[in-house]
């Protein structure tokens, strides 16, 4: 018989003892219970306790026994890892500049990226460095062709077709965008005047309500003003050629229809000729109204208000339109203040009509024959500077007036433009003094510009049956703001497939890439 403290594994007594042991653990102990240590021993092996202290001591002792100089020298793998880490950090710190990465691309990709930029950015890139200037100048044709296909409206390409596909250059493209800029800016200015003075939308709430009609009117005026720009530009060129060919102007030639105007209007289709003819009086009257005093009251009240000058004569309007075109009209329109505007008009008209006078220097006389020491500059230098200043003609910032860094910047700009297509100048530039002498005496009156010839051709082409069918005044205003027919007009003016950039938004009038 086994002793009582020995229990067989998996026997009935084993399970009873195990059950008693579990029940004693589950019972809560409210107070200290002095329990005797049980002599019951289960035959289950206990896990050995890990002696952390002894284990650490053993590791330290082992490390101390294995110490050698090889442990403090770097291994080959650690050296390779450190070199890779340093090379990665150096590449992060010393990254390749963007211009070098861009110039490393193939030429086709570079041209495709540059051509997708706006024209003003392309022109600014030409001024970044000589390498950029050379690259863009050498690839003018693909850049200009991309812009011509994607960003130039159809009516502009109809009026200014490229004479030769290989002649598509930045100068041709900038000339079209210059005309579009002038047309868009004048459209905005005329719409502001019409909205305020004709439709009487003066408050902010009224203008907000009139915004859809305003936008339709502005968009419809842009192609029409672009056509008027083309008319005056072509008229001036053909008028000078006519005088050179015949030896006299149209004033000595009897005619019922102006032959130069008829030749220009033959370039326009029936729809364009009719719509421009209907809008032409609005454009001229808006320009004339801009140069008049702001009040129609008597001279006494105008003098009290400070409007000392009356409206300019009709010859001033005719000279501005026929000599410098709509660009000069825009310059006058943007001058704020009536007196400042009238002063600029008088200065410009005087510079056009009168020849520049030579500056004659008088010798200074001192007291008792004592004179001041002469400057080292010769009189010829002063004469040349006087001639340069007298040829002002409304332009500011000329080279004669610049000094120091401004003159050096101008010379560097001329060097960058020289031998490129942009050296030909902007459209409808200044005429020479000889051309002005031929053209000024033969200018028509304000009432004879466009209107008689266009109305005769409209009736001759059977565009309308009667003169009464031509819309005028209030009918033209309603035609400009009407809601229906906008999609068909956009397709006619801008083409069937036109990019959004072709239809210039209101923000497009803020910058002119050619200036």
Short mmCIF file of C-alpha atoms in Angstrom, two decimals:
data_model
loop_
_atom_site.label_atom_id
_atom_site.label_comp_id
_atom_site.label_asym_id
_atom_site.label_seq_id
_atom_site.Cartn_x
_atom_site.Cartn_y
_atom_site.Cartn_z
CA UNK A 1 0.00 0.00 0.00
CA UNK A 2 1.30 3.33 -1.07
CA UNK A 3 1.92 5.99 1.54
CA UNK A 4 -0.81 8.70 1.78
CA UNK A 5 1.36 11.52 0.44
CA UNK A 6 2.01 9.66 -2.80
CA UNK A 7 -0.78 9.81 -5.32
CA UNK A 8 -0.90 7.86 -8.55
CA UNK A 9 -1.17 9.95 -11.69
CA UNK A 10 -4.69 9.91 -13.26
CA UNK A 11 -6.19 8.01 -10.38
CA UNK A 12 -9.44 8.87 -8.62
CA UNK A 13 -7.57 10.40 -5.72
CA UNK A 14 -5.50 12.46 -8.13
CA UNK A 15 -8.58 14.09 -9.61
CA UNK A 16 -10.18 14.71 -6.20
CA UNK A 17 -7.09 16.49 -4.97
CA UNK A 18 -6.93 18.52 -8.17
CA UNK A 19 -10.59 19.54 -7.75
CA UNK A 20 -10.03 20.60 -4.12
CA UNK A 21 -7.06 22.65 -5.16
CA UNK A 22 -9.07 24.53 -7.83
CA UNK A 23 -11.95 25.22 -5.43
CA UNK A 24 -9.58 26.64 -2.82
CA UNK A 25 -8.17 29.05 -5.42
CA UNK A 26 -11.65 30.26 -6.49
CA UNK A 27 -12.79 31.08 -2.94
CA UNK A 28 -12.20 34.81 -1.97
CA UNK A 29 -9.91 35.37 0.92
CA UNK A 30 -11.38 38.12 3.18
CA UNK A 31 -8.61 38.00 5.68
CA UNK A 32 -5.30 36.43 6.32
CA UNK A 33 -5.66 32.69 6.39
CA UNK A 34 -2.89 30.65 7.91
CA UNK A 35 -2.89 27.64 5.71
CA UNK A 36 -0.58 24.79 6.23
CA UNK A 37 1.68 23.95 3.42
CA UNK A 38 0.21 21.00 1.63
CA UNK A 39 2.30 17.94 1.18
CA UNK A 40 0.41 17.12 -2.01
CA UNK A 41 2.82 17.02 -4.98
CA UNK A 42 1.65 16.69 -8.57
CA UNK A 43 4.02 14.83 -10.83
CA UNK A 44 4.26 17.79 -13.31
CA UNK A 45 7.66 19.31 -14.20
CA UNK A 46 8.06 23.01 -13.32
CA UNK A 47 9.64 25.57 -15.75
CA UNK A 48 13.06 26.66 -14.74
CA UNK A 49 13.34 30.35 -13.74
CA UNK A 50 15.60 32.44 -16.00
CA UNK A 51 18.32 34.08 -14.13
CA UNK A 52 18.80 37.36 -15.98
CA UNK A 53 21.66 38.50 -13.87
CA UNK A 54 23.67 35.36 -14.38
CA UNK A 55 22.88 35.38 -18.12
CA UNK A 56 24.14 38.98 -18.52
CA UNK A 57 27.24 38.14 -16.60
CA UNK A 58 27.92 35.17 -18.85
CA UNK A 59 27.54 37.32 -22.00
CA UNK A 60 29.89 39.98 -20.62
CA UNK A 61 32.45 37.36 -19.73
CA UNK A 62 32.18 35.77 -23.18
CA UNK A 63 32.60 39.14 -24.91
CA UNK A 64 35.63 39.89 -22.76
CA UNK A 65 37.22 36.57 -23.64
CA UNK A 66 36.59 37.03 -27.37
CA UNK A 67 38.00 40.60 -27.56
CA UNK A 68 40.46 41.29 -30.41
CA UNK A 69 41.53 44.16 -32.72
CA UNK A 70 39.38 42.80 -35.55
CA UNK A 71 36.26 43.68 -33.62
CA UNK A 72 37.11 47.42 -33.65
CA UNK A 73 38.18 47.57 -37.33
CA UNK A 74 35.49 48.15 -40.01
CA UNK A 75 34.57 45.22 -42.17
CA UNK A 76 34.25 45.27 -45.96
CA UNK A 77 30.44 45.01 -45.86
CA UNK A 78 30.14 47.96 -43.47
CA UNK A 79 32.42 50.05 -45.69
CA UNK A 80 30.29 49.29 -48.78
CA UNK A 81 27.11 50.13 -46.89
CA UNK A 82 28.52 53.47 -45.69
CA UNK A 83 29.71 54.39 -49.19
CA UNK A 84 26.28 53.67 -50.68
CA UNK A 85 24.60 55.74 -47.97
CA UNK A 86 26.96 58.69 -48.57
CA UNK A 87 26.46 58.55 -52.33
CA UNK A 88 22.66 58.63 -51.92
CA UNK A 89 22.89 61.61 -49.56
CA UNK A 90 25.23 63.45 -51.94
CA UNK A 91 22.85 62.94 -54.88
CA UNK A 92 20.00 64.28 -52.80
CA UNK A 93 21.95 67.39 -51.85
CA UNK A 94 23.49 68.01 -55.30
CA UNK A 95 20.50 67.55 -57.63
CA UNK A 96 20.74 68.44 -61.32
CA UNK A 97 19.14 71.82 -62.21
CA UNK A 98 15.92 71.77 -64.22
CA UNK A 99 17.35 73.62 -67.20
CA UNK A 100 20.11 71.03 -67.59
CA UNK A 101 17.59 68.20 -67.37
CA UNK A 102 15.40 69.94 -69.96
CA UNK A 103 18.27 70.64 -72.35
CA UNK A 104 19.28 66.97 -72.12
CA UNK A 105 15.96 65.90 -73.67
CA UNK A 106 15.69 65.15 -77.39
CA UNK A 107 15.03 68.15 -79.59
CA UNK A 108 11.55 66.93 -80.63
CA UNK A 109 10.38 66.70 -77.01
CA UNK A 110 11.81 70.13 -76.17
CA UNK A 111 10.01 71.78 -79.08
CA UNK A 112 6.75 70.02 -78.24
CA UNK A 113 6.92 71.21 -74.63
CA UNK A 114 7.83 74.80 -75.58
CA UNK A 115 5.12 74.99 -78.26
CA UNK A 116 2.41 74.11 -75.71
CA UNK A 117 3.30 77.19 -73.60
CA UNK A 118 1.50 80.54 -74.06
CA UNK A 119 3.05 82.85 -76.61
CA UNK A 120 4.13 85.39 -73.98
CA UNK A 121 6.06 82.66 -72.11
CA UNK A 122 7.75 81.53 -75.34
CA UNK A 123 8.92 85.09 -75.99
CA UNK A 124 10.16 85.42 -72.41
CA UNK A 125 12.18 82.23 -72.77
CA UNK A 126 14.07 83.88 -75.62
CA UNK A 127 15.39 86.38 -73.09
CA UNK A 128 16.48 83.78 -70.52
CA UNK A 129 19.88 83.06 -72.06
CA UNK A 130 21.65 82.89 -75.38
CA UNK A 131 21.18 79.13 -75.59
CA UNK A 132 17.41 79.46 -75.10
CA UNK A 133 17.32 82.29 -77.63
CA UNK A 134 19.22 80.25 -80.21
CA UNK A 135 17.07 77.16 -79.67
CA UNK A 136 13.73 78.97 -80.02
CA UNK A 137 14.93 81.06 -82.97
CA UNK A 138 16.12 77.95 -84.79
CA UNK A 139 12.75 76.25 -84.24
CA UNK A 140 10.38 79.12 -84.96
CA UNK A 141 8.50 77.22 -87.65
CA UNK A 142 7.20 74.24 -85.57
CA UNK A 143 6.37 76.48 -82.59
CA UNK A 144 4.48 79.03 -84.69
CA UNK A 145 2.70 76.31 -86.66
CA UNK A 146 1.48 74.63 -83.44
CA UNK A 147 0.07 77.93 -82.14
CA UNK A 148 -1.48 78.69 -85.51
CA UNK A 149 -3.30 75.37 -85.57
CA UNK A 150 -4.45 75.33 -81.94
CA UNK A 151 -4.79 78.93 -80.73
CA UNK A 152 -5.55 81.26 -83.67
CA UNK A 153 -9.23 81.70 -84.63
CA UNK A 154 -10.47 80.96 -88.12
CA UNK A 155 -11.42 84.56 -88.98
CA UNK A 156 -7.85 85.74 -88.22
CA UNK A 157 -6.39 83.13 -90.56
CA UNK A 158 -8.88 84.14 -93.27
CA UNK A 159 -7.88 87.80 -93.09
CA UNK A 160 -4.14 87.21 -92.61
CA UNK A 161 -3.26 83.97 -94.43
CA UNK A 162 0.34 82.89 -94.43
CA UNK A 163 1.82 83.66 -97.87
CA UNK A 164 3.98 80.54 -97.71
CA UNK A 165 3.88 77.62 -95.24
CA UNK A 166 7.59 78.08 -94.66
CA UNK A 167 6.98 81.78 -93.84
CA UNK A 168 5.15 80.94 -90.62
CA UNK A 169 7.40 82.57 -88.04
CA UNK A 170 7.06 84.17 -84.62
CA UNK A 171 6.70 87.59 -86.23
CA UNK A 172 3.66 86.44 -88.19
CA UNK A 173 2.17 84.83 -85.08
CA UNK A 174 2.89 87.82 -82.84
CA UNK A 175 1.33 90.14 -85.42
CA UNK A 176 -1.93 88.20 -85.30
CA UNK A 177 -1.95 88.14 -81.50
CA UNK A 178 -1.22 91.88 -81.40
CA UNK A 179 -4.31 92.55 -83.53
CA UNK A 180 -6.38 90.16 -81.43
CA UNK A 181 -5.24 91.91 -78.27
CA UNK A 182 -6.25 95.34 -79.62
CA UNK A 183 -9.63 93.99 -80.74
CA UNK A 184 -10.29 92.31 -77.39
CA UNK A 185 -9.29 95.41 -75.40
CA UNK A 186 -11.40 97.77 -77.51
CA UNK A 187 -14.31 95.35 -77.25
CA UNK A 188 -14.07 95.53 -73.48
CA UNK A 189 -13.84 99.34 -73.45
CA UNK A 190 -16.78 99.79 -75.84
CA UNK A 191 -18.91 97.33 -73.85
CA UNK A 192 -18.17 99.24 -70.65
CA UNK A 193 -19.28 102.49 -72.27
CA UNK A 194 -22.41 100.93 -73.86
CA UNK A 195 -23.44 99.21 -70.62
CA UNK A 196 -23.18 102.42 -68.62
CA UNK A 197 -24.43 105.07 -71.08
CA UNK A 198 -26.83 103.22 -73.38
CA UNK A 199 -28.23 100.35 -71.33
CA UNK A 200 -27.98 102.45 -68.13
CA UNK A 201 -26.60 99.67 -65.95
CA UNK A 202 -24.75 101.67 -63.31
CA UNK A 203 -25.18 99.88 -59.97
CA UNK A 204 -23.45 96.65 -59.04
CA UNK A 205 -26.72 94.71 -58.90
CA UNK A 206 -27.75 95.92 -62.35
CA UNK A 207 -24.39 95.03 -63.86
CA UNK A 208 -24.50 91.58 -62.28
CA UNK A 209 -27.93 91.00 -63.77
CA UNK A 210 -26.71 92.25 -67.17
CA UNK A 211 -23.59 90.05 -67.12
CA UNK A 212 -24.80 87.38 -69.65
CA UNK A 213 -25.77 90.04 -72.20
CA UNK A 214 -22.51 91.87 -71.57
CA UNK A 215 -20.45 88.75 -72.27
CA UNK A 216 -22.34 87.99 -75.50
CA UNK A 217 -21.86 91.56 -76.69
CA UNK A 218 -18.14 91.49 -75.92
CA UNK A 219 -17.58 88.18 -77.69
CA UNK A 220 -19.47 89.32 -80.79
CA UNK A 221 -17.54 92.57 -81.03
CA UNK A 222 -14.06 91.00 -81.02
CA UNK A 223 -14.16 89.53 -84.57
CA UNK A 224 -15.80 92.68 -85.92
CA UNK A 225 -13.17 94.96 -84.40
CA UNK A 226 -10.46 92.63 -85.68
CA UNK A 227 -11.90 93.10 -89.18
CA UNK A 228 -11.94 96.89 -88.73
CA UNK A 229 -8.27 96.72 -87.68
CA UNK A 230 -7.55 94.82 -90.90
CA UNK A 231 -9.46 97.42 -92.92
CA UNK A 232 -7.49 100.43 -91.65
CA UNK A 233 -4.16 98.60 -91.82
CA UNK A 234 -4.72 97.50 -95.41
CA UNK A 235 -6.19 100.88 -96.38
CA UNK A 236 -3.08 102.73 -95.23
CA UNK A 237 -0.75 100.39 -97.10
CA UNK A 238 -2.76 100.48 -100.32
CA UNK A 239 -3.26 104.25 -100.09
CA UNK A 240 0.49 104.87 -99.94
CA UNK A 241 1.06 102.48 -102.85
CA UNK A 242 -1.67 104.22 -104.88
CA UNK A 243 -0.06 107.63 -104.39
CA UNK A 244 3.35 106.28 -105.37
CA UNK A 245 1.93 104.61 -108.47
CA UNK A 246 -0.24 107.46 -109.77
CA UNK A 247 1.69 110.43 -108.44
CA UNK A 248 -1.40 111.89 -106.76
CA UNK A 249 -4.02 110.87 -104.28
CA UNK A 250 -7.73 110.09 -104.46
CA UNK A 251 -8.66 113.74 -103.91
CA UNK A 252 -7.69 114.45 -107.54
CA UNK A 253 -9.44 111.37 -108.89
CA UNK A 254 -13.20 111.50 -109.57
CA UNK A 255 -15.05 108.43 -108.29
CA UNK A 256 -18.41 107.36 -106.93
CA UNK A 257 -17.04 104.40 -104.95
CA UNK A 258 -13.66 104.62 -103.27
CA UNK A 259 -11.51 102.17 -105.29
CA UNK A 260 -9.21 101.37 -102.38
CA UNK A 261 -12.07 100.63 -99.99
CA UNK A 262 -13.87 98.58 -102.63
CA UNK A 263 -10.77 96.47 -103.18
CA UNK A 264 -10.40 95.83 -99.45
CA UNK A 265 -14.09 95.02 -98.95
CA UNK A 266 -13.94 92.49 -101.76
CA UNK A 267 -11.83 90.36 -99.37
CA UNK A 268 -14.79 90.07 -96.95
CA UNK A 269 -17.67 87.66 -97.38
CA UNK A 270 -21.27 88.87 -97.31
CA UNK A 271 -21.92 88.06 -93.66
CA UNK A 272 -18.74 89.77 -92.44
CA UNK A 273 -19.30 92.87 -94.58
CA UNK A 274 -22.88 93.33 -93.37
CA UNK A 275 -22.12 92.88 -89.67
CA UNK A 276 -19.05 95.12 -89.70
CA UNK A 277 -21.06 97.79 -91.54
CA UNK A 278 -23.75 97.68 -88.88
CA UNK A 279 -21.23 98.00 -86.01
CA UNK A 280 -18.90 100.57 -87.63
CA UNK A 281 -20.92 103.67 -86.54
CA UNK A 282 -20.92 102.38 -82.95
CA UNK A 283 -17.11 102.07 -82.95
CA UNK A 284 -16.50 105.53 -84.43
CA UNK A 285 -19.09 107.23 -82.23
CA UNK A 286 -17.66 105.59 -79.10
CA UNK A 287 -14.18 106.83 -80.00
CA UNK A 288 -15.46 110.36 -80.69
CA UNK A 289 -17.42 110.38 -77.46
CA UNK A 290 -14.31 109.39 -75.52
CA UNK A 291 -12.45 112.50 -76.71
CA UNK A 292 -15.27 114.89 -75.88
CA UNK A 293 -15.78 116.58 -72.50
CA UNK A 294 -17.68 114.38 -70.04
CA UNK A 295 -20.55 116.89 -69.92
CA UNK A 296 -22.66 118.27 -72.74
CA UNK A 297 -23.52 121.46 -70.84
CA UNK A 298 -22.32 124.93 -71.77
CA UNK A 299 -18.80 126.23 -71.87
CA UNK A 300 -19.17 128.14 -68.60
CA UNK A 301 -19.99 125.03 -66.58
CA UNK A 302 -17.27 123.08 -68.36
CA UNK A 303 -14.75 125.73 -67.37
CA UNK A 304 -15.93 125.52 -63.75
CA UNK A 305 -15.50 121.76 -63.80
CA UNK A 306 -12.03 122.16 -65.25
CA UNK A 307 -12.70 120.91 -68.81
CA UNK A 308 -10.82 123.72 -70.52
CA UNK A 309 -10.59 122.19 -74.00
CA UNK A 310 -13.40 121.46 -76.42
CA UNK A 311 -13.70 118.34 -78.53
CA UNK A 312 -10.99 117.94 -81.19
CA UNK A 313 -11.89 118.54 -84.86
CA UNK A 314 -12.84 115.67 -87.17
CA UNK A 315 -9.42 115.76 -88.81
CA UNK A 316 -7.90 114.42 -85.58
CA UNK A 317 -10.20 111.37 -85.58
CA UNK A 318 -9.51 110.70 -89.26
CA UNK A 319 -5.74 110.99 -88.78
CA UNK A 320 -5.78 108.67 -85.77
CA UNK A 321 -7.81 106.03 -87.62
CA UNK A 322 -6.09 106.20 -91.02
CA UNK A 323 -2.50 106.77 -89.88
CA UNK A 324 -2.07 104.75 -86.68
CA UNK A 325 -5.24 102.63 -86.69
CA UNK A 326 -7.12 101.08 -83.80
CA UNK A 327 -3.98 100.71 -81.71
CA UNK A 328 -3.76 104.49 -81.40
CA UNK A 329 -7.47 104.60 -80.58
CA UNK A 330 -6.83 102.17 -77.73
CA UNK A 331 -3.92 104.26 -76.44
CA UNK A 332 -6.06 107.39 -76.30
CA UNK A 333 -8.98 105.53 -74.74
CA UNK A 334 -6.94 104.16 -71.84
CA UNK A 335 -5.66 107.57 -70.70
CA UNK A 336 -7.64 108.57 -67.59
CA UNK A 337 -8.79 112.12 -67.07
CA UNK A 338 -10.21 114.28 -69.85
CA UNK A 339 -7.56 117.00 -69.67
CA UNK A 340 -4.74 114.45 -69.73
CA UNK A 341 -6.38 112.66 -72.62
CA UNK A 342 -6.86 115.83 -74.64
CA UNK A 343 -3.29 116.87 -73.93
CA UNK A 344 -2.00 113.54 -75.23
CA UNK A 345 -4.15 113.88 -78.36
CA UNK A 346 -2.81 117.38 -79.06
CA UNK A 347 0.79 116.28 -78.51
CA UNK A 348 0.40 113.31 -80.84
CA UNK A 349 -1.38 115.30 -83.56
CA UNK A 350 1.26 118.04 -83.45
CA UNK A 351 4.06 115.48 -83.79
CA UNK A 352 2.33 113.97 -86.83
CA UNK A 353 1.49 117.18 -88.66
CA UNK A 354 4.66 119.18 -88.02
CA UNK A 355 8.19 118.28 -88.96
CA UNK A 356 10.71 117.94 -86.13
CA UNK A 357 12.58 121.18 -85.63
CA UNK A 358 16.32 121.23 -85.17
CA UNK A 359 17.62 122.40 -81.82
CA UNK A 360 19.86 125.48 -82.21
CA UNK A 361 22.14 126.15 -79.25
CA UNK A 362 23.01 129.73 -78.42
CA UNK A 363 26.34 130.64 -76.88
CA UNK A 364 26.16 131.73 -73.26
CA UNK A 365 27.33 135.23 -72.52
CA UNK A 366 28.91 135.91 -69.19
CA UNK A 367 29.54 139.16 -67.34
CA UNK A 368 32.48 141.24 -68.67
CA UNK A 369 33.10 138.74 -71.42
CA UNK A 370 33.66 135.88 -69.00
CA UNK A 371 31.99 132.76 -70.24
CA UNK A 372 31.52 129.32 -68.79
CA UNK A 373 33.69 126.45 -69.92
CA UNK A 374 32.25 124.57 -72.84
CA UNK A 375 31.29 120.97 -72.44
CA UNK A 376 33.30 118.30 -74.22
CA UNK A 377 30.17 117.13 -76.07
CA UNK A 378 29.87 118.50 -79.59
CA UNK A 379 26.88 120.36 -80.94
CA UNK A 380 26.17 117.51 -83.33
CA UNK A 381 25.49 115.26 -80.34
CA UNK A 382 22.96 117.74 -78.96
CA UNK A 383 21.35 118.08 -82.38
CA UNK A 384 20.98 114.34 -82.72
CA UNK A 385 19.49 114.06 -79.26
CA UNK A 386 17.08 116.88 -80.07
CA UNK A 387 15.97 115.15 -83.24
CA UNK A 388 15.47 111.92 -81.36
CA UNK A 389 13.33 113.64 -78.74
CA UNK A 390 11.29 115.47 -81.38
CA UNK A 391 10.47 112.18 -83.09
CA UNK A 392 8.55 111.13 -79.99
CA UNK A 393 5.15 110.63 -81.70
CA UNK A 394 3.46 109.43 -78.56
CA UNK A 395 5.97 106.72 -77.67
CA UNK A 396 7.52 106.62 -74.26
CA UNK A 397 10.76 105.06 -73.13
CA UNK A 398 12.77 105.73 -76.31
CA UNK A 399 16.49 105.02 -76.45
CA UNK A 400 17.33 108.73 -76.58
CA UNK A 401 15.75 109.25 -73.19
CA UNK A 402 17.37 106.28 -71.52
CA UNK A 403 20.62 106.48 -69.64
CA UNK A 404 22.95 104.07 -67.96
CA UNK A 405 21.51 100.63 -67.36
CA UNK A 406 18.33 101.32 -69.38
CA UNK A 407 20.36 102.02 -72.51
CA UNK A 408 22.44 98.88 -71.98
CA UNK A 409 19.27 96.82 -71.53
CA UNK A 410 17.87 98.30 -74.73
CA UNK A 411 21.05 97.49 -76.64
CA UNK A 412 21.03 93.91 -75.35
CA UNK A 413 17.38 93.57 -76.38
CA UNK A 414 18.23 94.83 -79.88
CA UNK A 415 21.05 92.31 -80.12
CA UNK A 416 18.68 89.48 -79.20
CA UNK A 417 16.05 90.62 -81.69
CA UNK A 418 18.47 91.34 -84.54
CA UNK A 419 18.50 88.79 -87.39
CA UNK A 420 15.23 87.24 -86.17
CA UNK A 421 11.72 87.48 -87.51
CA UNK A 422 10.71 89.85 -84.70
CA UNK A 423 13.06 92.55 -86.01
CA UNK A 424 10.43 93.50 -88.61
CA UNK A 425 8.36 95.36 -86.00
CA UNK A 426 4.71 95.26 -84.96
CA UNK A 427 1.75 95.63 -87.34
CA UNK A 428 0.83 99.12 -88.51
CA UNK A 429 4.02 100.67 -87.22
CA UNK A 430 5.04 104.28 -87.59
CA UNK A 431 5.26 105.85 -91.03
CA UNK A 432 8.26 107.74 -92.24
CA UNK A 433 8.14 111.51 -92.72
CA UNK A 434 8.02 111.10 -96.52
CA UNK A 435 5.04 108.74 -96.29
CA UNK A 436 3.23 111.13 -93.96
CA UNK A 437 3.76 113.98 -96.41
CA UNK A 438 2.10 111.92 -99.14
CA UNK A 439 -0.74 110.54 -97.02
CA UNK A 440 -1.90 113.42 -94.82
CA UNK A 441 -3.17 115.78 -97.57
CA UNK A 442 -5.23 112.99 -99.16
CA UNK A 443 -7.14 111.73 -96.12
CA UNK A 444 -10.95 111.50 -96.49
CA UNK A 445 -13.48 113.10 -94.21
CA UNK A 446 -14.85 111.25 -91.24
CA UNK A 447 -18.24 110.71 -92.88
CA UNK A 448 -16.69 109.22 -96.03
CA UNK A 449 -14.77 106.43 -94.30
CA UNK A 450 -16.29 102.98 -94.90
CA UNK A 451 -20.00 103.85 -94.79
CA UNK A 452 -20.78 105.00 -98.40
CA UNK A 453 -18.66 102.32 -100.07
CA UNK A 454 -19.84 99.50 -97.81
CA UNK A 455 -23.53 100.35 -98.22
CA UNK A 456 -23.17 100.53 -101.99
CA UNK A 457 -21.44 97.14 -102.10
CA UNK A 458 -24.00 95.55 -99.79
CA UNK A 459 -26.81 96.63 -102.12
CA UNK A 460 -24.80 95.66 -105.20
CA UNK A 461 -24.11 92.16 -103.87
CA UNK A 462 -27.80 91.75 -102.96
CA UNK A 463 -26.92 90.98 -99.36
CA UNK A 464 -30.07 92.92 -98.38
CA UNK A 465 -32.85 94.07 -100.68
CA UNK A 466 -33.31 97.58 -99.32
CA UNK A 467 -31.23 100.02 -97.28
CA UNK A 468 -33.94 99.85 -94.61
CA UNK A 469 -33.04 96.22 -93.99
CA UNK A 470 -29.63 97.21 -92.64
CA UNK A 471 -29.85 97.30 -88.85
CA UNK A 472 -28.88 100.56 -87.18
CA UNK A 473 -28.64 102.10 -83.70
CA UNK A 474 -30.98 100.31 -81.28
CA UNK A 475 -31.38 97.32 -83.58
CA UNK A 476 -27.61 96.82 -83.54
CA UNK A 477 -27.59 96.90 -79.73
CA UNK A 478 -30.30 94.26 -79.54
CA UNK A 479 -28.48 92.17 -82.13
CA UNK A 480 -25.31 92.21 -80.05
CA UNK A 481 -26.96 91.01 -76.83
CA UNK A 482 -29.43 88.51 -78.25
CA UNK A 483 -29.21 85.01 -76.85
CA UNK A 484 -30.02 82.80 -79.84
CA UNK A 485 -27.54 82.12 -82.63
CA UNK A 486 -24.40 82.27 -80.48
CA UNK A 487 -23.32 78.70 -81.32
CA UNK A 488 -23.62 79.26 -85.08
CA UNK A 489 -21.69 82.52 -84.85
CA UNK A 490 -18.90 80.87 -82.85
CA UNK A 491 -18.64 78.15 -85.45
CA UNK A 492 -18.41 80.76 -88.22
CA UNK A 493 -15.90 83.02 -86.51
CA UNK A 494 -13.75 80.55 -84.63
CA UNK A 495 -14.10 77.39 -86.70
CA UNK A 496 -15.85 74.07 -86.22
CA UNK A 497 -13.12 72.62 -84.00
CA UNK A 498 -11.70 75.36 -81.81
CA UNK A 499 -9.70 75.18 -78.61
CA UNK A 500 -10.89 77.18 -75.60
CA UNK A 501 -7.83 79.42 -75.92
CA UNK A 502 -9.06 80.53 -79.35
CA UNK A 503 -12.05 82.26 -77.78
CA UNK A 504 -10.29 84.94 -75.71
CA UNK A 505 -11.66 85.40 -72.19
CA UNK A 506 -11.80 88.70 -70.38
CA UNK A 507 -8.37 88.10 -68.80
CA UNK A 508 -6.72 87.86 -72.23
CA UNK A 509 -6.83 91.63 -72.73
CA UNK A 510 -4.42 92.34 -69.90
CA UNK A 511 -1.22 91.54 -71.77
CA UNK A 512 0.06 91.91 -75.27
CA UNK A 513 2.84 89.42 -76.04
CA UNK A 514 4.41 91.55 -78.76
CA UNK A 515 5.02 94.62 -76.56
#
